[in-house]
Amino acid sequence: MILEMKHIQKSFGEHCVLKDINLSVDKGEVVSVIGPSGSGKSTLLRCATFLERIDSGEIRYMDTVAASTGEDGGAVYAHPDEMRKINRYFGLVFQQFHLFPHYSVIKNVTDAPIKVQKRQKDEVRAEAMELLKKMNLADRADYYPCQLSGGQQQRVAIARALALKPEILFFDEPTSALDPELTGEVLKVIRQLAEEKMTMVVVTHEMPFARAVSNRVIFMDKGVIVEEGDPEKVFGSPEQERTKQFLLNYQQ
């Protein structure tokens, strides 16, 4: 198991965003998280990647405890040295790309492996060019983000995340900032990664994609997991009335 989250609680002020969430992801698995806006999907990813602190619960990566509930009932995180190791287990692709605008494409992809992971420049650059080739962007290596389309920028962001060689890749609505034509470019890349058995958790509003690519689908609403299971079962014959209503609205 690559990721395990148990009894996760998270509030912003008096508003409880995540209520006793349990999630596990095995190696090679693609898990799609769907649900209405405000259901807690993105917060779940931000907690899993430590961009938000949980209030209580447990987070494990590769059997290493990153956070757990302390004696006072609040979350206690691992030592910073341990957290730096844990951070290498995952990569995150955001909605808005988050590329460095003053870096070229190739520097965006190679910067962290060289500076953070202290790897050899020549080796990193060669691997980065292979990744850009895979993203159909090898001819854009010396371009800057402002010279790229949104779909191209998102593919650079995916290459940048993959360059760190993560065990698991998180996508937070990776196509929400793109028009339909560019959305297809990005989904094609994610589909290819799924075929290569890359472990992924994808928060998405692209229902046909989630149904086609996922091993498991999680439907969230109001901070809880309402339904979870095989995509054909969740989309084809959901058990919960709330899931049925959500999917019905999406089809209209």
PDB file of N, CA and C in Angstrom, residues 107-189:
ATOM      1  N   LYS A 107      13.897  23.963 -17.765  1.00  0.00           N
ATOM      2  CA  LYS A 107      14.329  24.327 -16.408  1.00  0.00           C
ATOM      3  C   LYS A 107      13.207  24.082 -15.402  1.00  0.00           C
ATOM      4  N   ASN A 108      11.951  24.305 -15.797  1.00  0.00           N
ATOM      5  CA  ASN A 108      10.828  23.974 -14.920  1.00  0.00           C
ATOM      6  C   ASN A 108      10.843  22.499 -14.537  1.00  0.00           C
ATOM      7  N   VAL A 109      11.192  21.648 -15.506  1.00  0.00           N
ATOM      8  CA  VAL A 109      11.168  20.199 -15.276  1.00  0.00           C
ATOM      9  C   VAL A 109      12.394  19.723 -14.494  1.00  0.00           C
ATOM     10  N   THR A 110      13.546  20.337 -14.745  1.00  0.00           N
ATOM     11  CA  THR A 110      14.797  19.831 -14.155  1.00  0.00           C
ATOM     12  C   THR A 110      15.183  20.481 -12.839  1.00  0.00           C
ATOM     13  N   ASP A 111      14.582  21.601 -12.502  1.00  0.00           N
ATOM     14  CA  ASP A 111      15.055  22.386 -11.350  1.00  0.00           C
ATOM     15  C   ASP A 111      15.000  21.602 -10.037  1.00  0.00           C
ATOM     16  N   ALA A 112      13.851  21.016  -9.716  1.00  0.00           N
ATOM     17  CA  ALA A 112      13.711  20.311  -8.427  1.00  0.00           C
ATOM     18  C   ALA A 112      14.576  19.048  -8.339  1.00  0.00           C
ATOM     19  N   PRO A 113      14.610  18.199  -9.365  1.00  0.00           N
ATOM     20  CA  PRO A 113      15.492  17.019  -9.262  1.00  0.00           C
ATOM     21  C   PRO A 113      16.960  17.389  -9.014  1.00  0.00           C
ATOM     22  N   ILE A 114      17.406  18.514  -9.607  1.00  0.00           N
ATOM     23  CA  ILE A 114      18.802  18.925  -9.439  1.00  0.00           C
ATOM     24  C   ILE A 114      19.022  19.585  -8.080  1.00  0.00           C
ATOM     25  N   LYS A 115      18.140  20.530  -7.724  1.00  0.00           N
ATOM     26  CA  LYS A 115      18.360  21.310  -6.505  1.00  0.00           C
ATOM     27  C   LYS A 115      17.883  20.601  -5.244  1.00  0.00           C
ATOM     28  N   VAL A 116      16.754  19.925  -5.340  1.00  0.00           N
ATOM     29  CA  VAL A 116      16.179  19.284  -4.144  1.00  0.00           C
ATOM     30  C   VAL A 116      16.727  17.869  -3.963  1.00  0.00           C
ATOM     31  N   GLN A 117      16.723  17.096  -5.049  1.00  0.00           N
ATOM     32  CA  GLN A 117      17.173  15.706  -4.952  1.00  0.00           C
ATOM     33  C   GLN A 117      18.681  15.552  -5.185  1.00  0.00           C
ATOM     34  N   LYS A 118      19.346  16.662  -5.557  1.00  0.00           N
ATOM     35  CA  LYS A 118      20.809  16.680  -5.712  1.00  0.00           C
ATOM     36  C   LYS A 118      21.294  15.637  -6.726  1.00  0.00           C
ATOM     37  N   ARG A 119      20.518  15.473  -7.810  1.00  0.00           N
ATOM     38  CA  ARG A 119      20.909  14.511  -8.831  1.00  0.00           C
ATOM     39  C   ARG A 119      21.783  15.165  -9.895  1.00  0.00           C
ATOM     40  N   GLN A 120      22.464  14.357 -10.689  1.00  0.00           N
ATOM     41  CA  GLN A 120      23.382  14.844 -11.712  1.00  0.00           C
ATOM     42  C   GLN A 120      22.625  15.570 -12.830  1.00  0.00           C
ATOM     43  N   LYS A 121      23.136  16.742 -13.221  1.00  0.00           N
ATOM     44  CA  LYS A 121      22.459  17.573 -14.212  1.00  0.00           C
ATOM     45  C   LYS A 121      22.252  16.860 -15.541  1.00  0.00           C
ATOM     46  N   ASP A 122      23.290  16.201 -16.025  1.00  0.00           N
ATOM     47  CA  ASP A 122      23.195  15.546 -17.336  1.00  0.00           C
ATOM     48  C   ASP A 122      22.148  14.440 -17.329  1.00  0.00           C
ATOM     49  N   GLU A 123      22.141  13.667 -16.255  1.00  0.00           N
ATOM     50  CA  GLU A 123      21.171  12.578 -16.136  1.00  0.00           C
ATOM     51  C   GLU A 123      19.749  13.127 -16.063  1.00  0.00           C
ATOM     52  N   VAL A 124      19.568  14.165 -15.248  1.00  0.00           N
ATOM     53  CA  VAL A 124      18.238  14.766 -15.077  1.00  0.00           C
ATOM     54  C   VAL A 124      17.755  15.372 -16.392  1.00  0.00           C
ATOM     55  N   ARG A 125      18.632  16.062 -17.086  1.00  0.00           N
ATOM     56  CA  ARG A 125      18.235  16.700 -18.350  1.00  0.00           C
ATOM     57  C   ARG A 125      17.840  15.653 -19.396  1.00  0.00           C
ATOM     58  N   ALA A 126      18.594  14.564 -19.459  1.00  0.00           N
ATOM     59  CA  ALA A 126      18.264  13.497 -20.416  1.00  0.00           C
ATOM     60  C   ALA A 126      16.892  12.893 -20.102  1.00  0.00           C
ATOM     61  N   GLU A 127      16.625  12.656 -18.807  1.00  0.00           N
ATOM     62  CA  GLU A 127      15.325  12.105 -18.408  1.00  0.00           C
ATOM     63  C   GLU A 127      14.201  13.113 -18.674  1.00  0.00           C
ATOM     64  N   ALA A 128      14.500  14.398 -18.447  1.00  0.00           N
ATOM     65  CA  ALA A 128      13.497  15.435 -18.682  1.00  0.00           C
ATOM     66  C   ALA A 128      13.127  15.518 -20.158  1.00  0.00           C
ATOM     67  N   MET A 129      14.118  15.391 -21.026  1.00  0.00           N
ATOM     68  CA  MET A 129      13.834  15.431 -22.462  1.00  0.00           C
ATOM     69  C   MET A 129      12.984  14.238 -22.879  1.00  0.00           C
ATOM     70  N   GLU A 130      13.224  13.084 -22.267  1.00  0.00           N
ATOM     71  CA  GLU A 130      12.397  11.904 -22.545  1.00  0.00           C
ATOM     72  C   GLU A 130      10.956  12.142 -22.098  1.00  0.00           C
ATOM     73  N   LEU A 131      10.809  12.774 -20.935  1.00  0.00           N
ATOM     74  CA  LEU A 131       9.464  13.086 -20.439  1.00  0.00           C
ATOM     75  C   LEU A 131       8.756  14.079 -21.360  1.00  0.00           C
ATOM     76  N   LEU A 132       9.471  15.088 -21.803  1.00  0.00           N
ATOM     77  CA  LEU A 132       8.869  16.068 -22.708  1.00  0.00           C
ATOM     78  C   LEU A 132       8.496  15.421 -24.043  1.00  0.00           C
ATOM     79  N   LYS A 133       9.323  14.487 -24.490  1.00  0.00           N
ATOM     80  CA  LYS A 133       9.004  13.739 -25.704  1.00  0.00           C
ATOM     81  C   LYS A 133       7.716  12.948 -25.511  1.00  0.00           C
ATOM     82  N   LYS A 134       7.589  12.340 -24.336  1.00  0.00           N
ATOM     83  CA  LYS A 134       6.387  11.572 -23.999  1.00  0.00           C
ATOM     84  C   LYS A 134       5.147  12.474 -23.979  1.00  0.00           C
ATOM     85  N   MET A 135       5.344  13.734 -23.577  1.00  0.00           N
ATOM     86  CA  MET A 135       4.244  14.700 -23.516  1.00  0.00           C
ATOM     87  C   MET A 135       4.032  15.406 -24.856  1.00  0.00           C
ATOM     88  N   ASN A 136       4.811  14.976 -25.873  1.00  0.00           N
ATOM     89  CA  ASN A 136       4.747  15.597 -27.203  1.00  0.00           C
ATOM     90  C   ASN A 136       5.142  17.075 -27.143  1.00  0.00           C
ATOM     91  N   LEU A 137       6.171  17.353 -26.328  1.00  0.00           N
ATOM     92  CA  LEU A 137       6.616  18.731 -26.123  1.00  0.00           C
ATOM     93  C   LEU A 137       8.130  18.887 -26.276  1.00  0.00           C
ATOM     94  N   ALA A 138       8.789  17.912 -26.873  1.00  0.00           N
ATOM     95  CA  ALA A 138      10.249  17.972 -26.990  1.00  0.00           C
ATOM     96  C   ALA A 138      10.703  19.221 -27.741  1.00  0.00           C
ATOM     97  N   ASP A 139       9.888  19.682 -28.686  1.00  0.00           N
ATOM     98  CA  ASP A 139      10.266  20.872 -29.465  1.00  0.00           C
ATOM     99  C   ASP A 139       9.960  22.174 -28.733  1.00  0.00           C
ATOM    100  N   ARG A 140       9.428  22.058 -27.513  1.00  0.00           N
ATOM    101  CA  ARG A 140       9.103  23.264 -26.723  1.00  0.00           C
ATOM    102  C   ARG A 140      10.028  23.407 -25.508  1.00  0.00           C
ATOM    103  N   ALA A 141      11.116  22.653 -25.460  1.00  0.00           N
ATOM    104  CA  ALA A 141      11.978  22.626 -24.271  1.00  0.00           C
ATOM    105  C   ALA A 141      12.505  23.999 -23.887  1.00  0.00           C
ATOM    106  N   ASP A 142      12.802  24.844 -24.884  1.00  0.00           N
ATOM    107  CA  ASP A 142      13.388  26.153 -24.600  1.00  0.00           C
ATOM    108  C   ASP A 142      12.353  27.281 -24.599  1.00  0.00           C
ATOM    109  N   TYR A 143      11.082  26.929 -24.710  1.00  0.00           N
ATOM    110  CA  TYR A 143      10.019  27.924 -24.631  1.00  0.00           C
ATOM    111  C   TYR A 143       9.788  28.308 -23.169  1.00  0.00           C
ATOM    112  N   TYR A 144       9.062  29.414 -22.997  1.00  0.00           N
ATOM    113  CA  TYR A 144       8.639  29.839 -21.658  1.00  0.00           C
ATOM    114  C   TYR A 144       7.132  29.621 -21.527  1.00  0.00           C
ATOM    115  N   PRO A 145       6.630  29.463 -20.282  1.00  0.00           N
ATOM    116  CA  PRO A 145       5.203  29.165 -20.111  1.00  0.00           C
ATOM    117  C   PRO A 145       4.271  30.103 -20.873  1.00  0.00           C
ATOM    118  N   CYS A 146       4.613  31.381 -20.959  1.00  0.00           N
ATOM    119  CA  CYS A 146       3.740  32.341 -21.650  1.00  0.00           C
ATOM    120  C   CYS A 146       3.621  32.061 -23.143  1.00  0.00           C
ATOM    121  N   GLN A 147       4.529  31.242 -23.671  1.00  0.00           N
ATOM    122  CA  GLN A 147       4.513  30.905 -25.098  1.00  0.00           C
ATOM    123  C   GLN A 147       3.739  29.616 -25.386  1.00  0.00           C
ATOM    124  N   LEU A 148       3.162  29.025 -24.341  1.00  0.00           N
ATOM    125  CA  LEU A 148       2.471  27.742 -24.470  1.00  0.00           C
ATOM    126  C   LEU A 148       0.974  27.900 -24.260  1.00  0.00           C
ATOM    127  N   SER A 149       0.216  26.971 -24.836  1.00  0.00           N
ATOM    128  CA  SER A 149      -1.221  26.907 -24.553  1.00  0.00           C
ATOM    129  C   SER A 149      -1.433  26.347 -23.149  1.00  0.00           C
ATOM    130  N   GLY A 150      -2.648  26.468 -22.650  1.00  0.00           N
ATOM    131  CA  GLY A 150      -2.951  25.916 -21.326  1.00  0.00           C
ATOM    132  C   GLY A 150      -2.722  24.422 -21.256  1.00  0.00           C
ATOM    133  N   GLY A 151      -3.098  23.709 -22.325  1.00  0.00           N
ATOM    134  CA  GLY A 151      -2.897  22.259 -22.348  1.00  0.00           C
ATOM    135  C   GLY A 151      -1.427  21.894 -22.333  1.00  0.00           C
ATOM    136  N   GLN A 152      -0.623  22.673 -23.065  1.00  0.00           N
ATOM    137  CA  GLN A 152       0.823  22.435 -23.071  1.00  0.00           C
ATOM    138  C   GLN A 152       1.426  22.724 -21.695  1.00  0.00           C
ATOM    139  N   GLN A 153       0.973  23.797 -21.061  1.00  0.00           N
ATOM    140  CA  GLN A 153       1.478  24.123 -19.728  1.00  0.00           C
ATOM    141  C   GLN A 153       1.152  23.010 -18.731  1.00  0.00           C
ATOM    142  N   GLN A 154      -0.050  22.456 -18.835  1.00  0.00           N
ATOM    143  CA  GLN A 154      -0.421  21.395 -17.906  1.00  0.00           C
ATOM    144  C   GLN A 154       0.396  20.139 -18.161  1.00  0.00           C
ATOM    145  N   ARG A 155       0.716  19.874 -19.414  1.00  0.00           N
ATOM    146  CA  ARG A 155       1.564  18.714 -19.711  1.00  0.00           C
ATOM    147  C   ARG A 155       2.992  18.921 -19.207  1.00  0.00           C
ATOM    148  N   VAL A 156       3.468  20.165 -19.235  1.00  0.00           N
ATOM    149  CA  VAL A 156       4.770  20.461 -18.627  1.00  0.00           C
ATOM    150  C   VAL A 156       4.701  20.220 -17.115  1.00  0.00           C
ATOM    151  N   ALA A 157       3.589  20.633 -16.511  1.00  0.00           N
ATOM    152  CA  ALA A 157       3.418  20.428 -15.067  1.00  0.00           C
ATOM    153  C   ALA A 157       3.430  18.937 -14.716  1.00  0.00           C
ATOM    154  N   ILE A 158       2.830  18.118 -15.568  1.00  0.00           N
ATOM    155  CA  ILE A 158       2.841  16.669 -15.344  1.00  0.00           C
ATOM    156  C   ILE A 158       4.265  16.127 -15.489  1.00  0.00           C
ATOM    157  N   ALA A 159       4.978  16.590 -16.519  1.00  0.00           N
ATOM    158  CA  ALA A 159       6.371  16.168 -16.700  1.00  0.00           C
ATOM    159  C   ALA A 159       7.216  16.572 -15.497  1.00  0.00           C
ATOM    160  N   ARG A 160       6.982  17.767 -14.980  1.00  0.00           N
ATOM    161  CA  ARG A 160       7.730  18.242 -13.813  1.00  0.00           C
ATOM    162  C   ARG A 160       7.481  17.343 -12.606  1.00  0.00           C
ATOM    163  N   ALA A 161       6.227  16.958 -12.394  1.00  0.00           N
ATOM    164  CA  ALA A 161       5.911  16.067 -11.274  1.00  0.00           C
ATOM    165  C   ALA A 161       6.553  14.694 -11.464  1.00  0.00           C
ATOM    166  N   LEU A 162       6.521  14.168 -12.686  1.00  0.00           N
ATOM    167  CA  LEU A 162       7.094  12.850 -12.962  1.00  0.00           C
ATOM    168  C   LEU A 162       8.617  12.848 -12.858  1.00  0.00           C
ATOM    169  N   ALA A 163       9.242  14.003 -13.092  1.00  0.00           N
ATOM    170  CA  ALA A 163      10.702  14.090 -13.050  1.00  0.00           C
ATOM    171  C   ALA A 163      11.250  13.768 -11.656  1.00  0.00           C
ATOM    172  N   LEU A 164      10.426  13.936 -10.638  1.00  0.00           N
ATOM    173  CA  LEU A 164      10.842  13.630  -9.265  1.00  0.00           C
ATOM    174  C   LEU A 164      10.681  12.149  -8.930  1.00  0.00           C
ATOM    175  N   LYS A 165      10.195  11.380  -9.897  1.00  0.00           N
ATOM    176  CA  LYS A 165      10.032   9.927  -9.749  1.00  0.00           C
ATOM    177  C   LYS A 165       9.196   9.550  -8.520  1.00  0.00           C
ATOM    178  N   PRO A 166       7.999  10.109  -8.420  1.00  0.00           N
ATOM    179  CA  PRO A 166       7.158   9.818  -7.256  1.00  0.00           C
ATOM    180  C   PRO A 166       6.559   8.420  -7.313  1.00  0.00           C
ATOM    181  N   GLU A 167       6.190   7.911  -6.154  1.00  0.00           N
ATOM    182  CA  GLU A 167       5.478   6.638  -6.072  1.00  0.00           C
ATOM    183  C   GLU A 167       4.007   6.816  -6.424  1.00  0.00           C
ATOM    184  N   ILE A 168       3.476   8.015  -6.166  1.00  0.00           N
ATOM    185  CA  ILE A 168       2.067   8.290  -6.402  1.00  0.00           C
ATOM    186  C   ILE A 168       1.930   9.724  -6.896  1.00  0.00           C
ATOM    187  N   LEU A 169       0.998   9.934  -7.824  1.00  0.00           N
ATOM    188  CA  LEU A 169       0.783  11.248  -8.407  1.00  0.00           C
ATOM    189  C   LEU A 169      -0.653  11.693  -8.117  1.00  0.00           C
ATOM    190  N   PHE A 170      -0.790  12.904  -7.594  1.00  0.00           N
ATOM    191  CA  PHE A 170      -2.097  13.481  -7.308  1.00  0.00           C
ATOM    192  C   PHE A 170      -2.426  14.539  -8.357  1.00  0.00           C
ATOM    193  N   PHE A 171      -3.672  14.523  -8.830  1.00  0.00           N
ATOM    194  CA  PHE A 171      -4.156  15.533  -9.772  1.00  0.00           C
ATOM    195  C   PHE A 171      -5.364  16.233  -9.149  1.00  0.00           C
ATOM    196  N   ASP A 172      -5.275  17.548  -9.013  1.00  0.00           N
ATOM    197  CA  ASP A 172      -6.397  18.313  -8.462  1.00  0.00           C
ATOM    198  C   ASP A 172      -7.120  19.034  -9.592  1.00  0.00           C
ATOM    199  N   GLU A 173      -8.159  18.390 -10.118  1.00  0.00           N
ATOM    200  CA  GLU A 173      -8.949  18.931 -11.227  1.00  0.00           C
ATOM    201  C   GLU A 173      -8.034  19.472 -12.328  1.00  0.00           C
ATOM    202  N   PRO A 174      -7.219  18.603 -12.926  1.00  0.00           N
ATOM    203  CA  PRO A 174      -6.170  19.058 -13.855  1.00  0.00           C
ATOM    204  C   PRO A 174      -6.678  19.684 -15.139  1.00  0.00           C
ATOM    205  N   THR A 175      -7.982  19.543 -15.432  1.00  0.00           N
ATOM    206  CA  THR A 175      -8.497  20.104 -16.686  1.00  0.00           C
ATOM    207  C   THR A 175      -9.490  21.241 -16.470  1.00  0.00           C
ATOM    208  N   SER A 176      -9.713  21.650 -15.222  1.00  0.00           N
ATOM    209  CA  SER A 176     -10.780  22.627 -14.954  1.00  0.00           C
ATOM    210  C   SER A 176     -10.483  24.006 -15.537  1.00  0.00           C
ATOM    211  N   ALA A 177      -9.193  24.309 -15.776  1.00  0.00           N
ATOM    212  CA  ALA A 177      -8.841  25.620 -16.336  1.00  0.00           C
ATOM    213  C   ALA A 177      -8.707  25.581 -17.858  1.00  0.00           C
ATOM    214  N   LEU A 178      -9.072  24.460 -18.469  1.00  0.00           N
ATOM    215  CA  LEU A 178      -8.845  24.285 -19.907  1.00  0.00           C
ATOM    216  C   LEU A 178     -10.153  24.203 -20.678  1.00  0.00           C
ATOM    217  N   ASP A 179     -10.089  24.622 -21.953  1.00  0.00           N
ATOM    218  CA  ASP A 179     -11.268  24.452 -22.797  1.00  0.00           C
ATOM    219  C   ASP A 179     -11.337  22.991 -23.254  1.00  0.00           C
ATOM    220  N   PRO A 180     -12.473  22.562 -23.812  1.00  0.00           N
ATOM    221  CA  PRO A 180     -12.663  21.141 -24.142  1.00  0.00           C
ATOM    222  C   PRO A 180     -11.581  20.541 -25.029  1.00  0.00           C
ATOM    223  N   GLU A 181     -11.099  21.306 -26.012  1.00  0.00           N
ATOM    224  CA  GLU A 181     -10.077  20.771 -26.926  1.00  0.00           C
ATOM    225  C   GLU A 181      -8.778  20.487 -26.175  1.00  0.00           C
ATOM    226  N   LEU A 182      -8.365  21.408 -25.325  1.00  0.00           N
ATOM    227  CA  LEU A 182      -7.126  21.236 -24.564  1.00  0.00           C
ATOM    228  C   LEU A 182      -7.285  20.193 -23.465  1.00  0.00           C
ATOM    229  N   THR A 183      -8.495  20.057 -22.943  1.00  0.00           N
ATOM    230  CA  THR A 183      -8.771  19.033 -21.933  1.00  0.00           C
ATOM    231  C   THR A 183      -8.412  17.646 -22.459  1.00  0.00           C
ATOM    232  N   GLY A 184      -8.758  17.391 -23.709  1.00  0.00           N
ATOM    233  CA  GLY A 184      -8.471  16.093 -24.307  1.00  0.00           C
ATOM    234  C   GLY A 184      -6.987  15.771 -24.334  1.00  0.00           C
ATOM    235  N   GLU A 185      -6.137  16.791 -24.570  1.00  0.00           N
ATOM    236  CA  GLU A 185      -4.685  16.582 -24.590  1.00  0.00           C
ATOM    237  C   GLU A 185      -4.195  16.054 -23.243  1.00  0.00           C
ATOM    238  N   VAL A 186      -4.691  16.685 -22.169  1.00  0.00           N
ATOM    239  CA  VAL A 186      -4.229  16.341 -20.823  1.00  0.00           C
ATOM    240  C   VAL A 186      -4.776  14.982 -20.394  1.00  0.00           C
ATOM    241  N   LEU A 187      -6.044  14.733 -20.677  1.00  0.00           N
ATOM    242  CA  LEU A 187      -6.629  13.444 -20.305  1.00  0.00           C
ATOM    243  C   LEU A 187      -5.952  12.292 -21.037  1.00  0.00           C
ATOM    244  N   LYS A 188      -5.513  12.536 -22.261  1.00  0.00           N
ATOM    245  CA  LYS A 188      -4.797  11.505 -23.017  1.00  0.00           C
ATOM    246  C   LYS A 188      -3.500  11.118 -22.302  1.00  0.00           C
ATOM    247  N   VAL A 189      -2.795  12.110 -21.760  1.00  0.00           N
ATOM    248  CA  VAL A 189      -1.557  11.844 -21.025  1.00  0.00           C
ATOM    249  C   VAL A 189      -1.834  11.045 -19.758  1.00  0.00           C
TER     250      VAL A 189
END
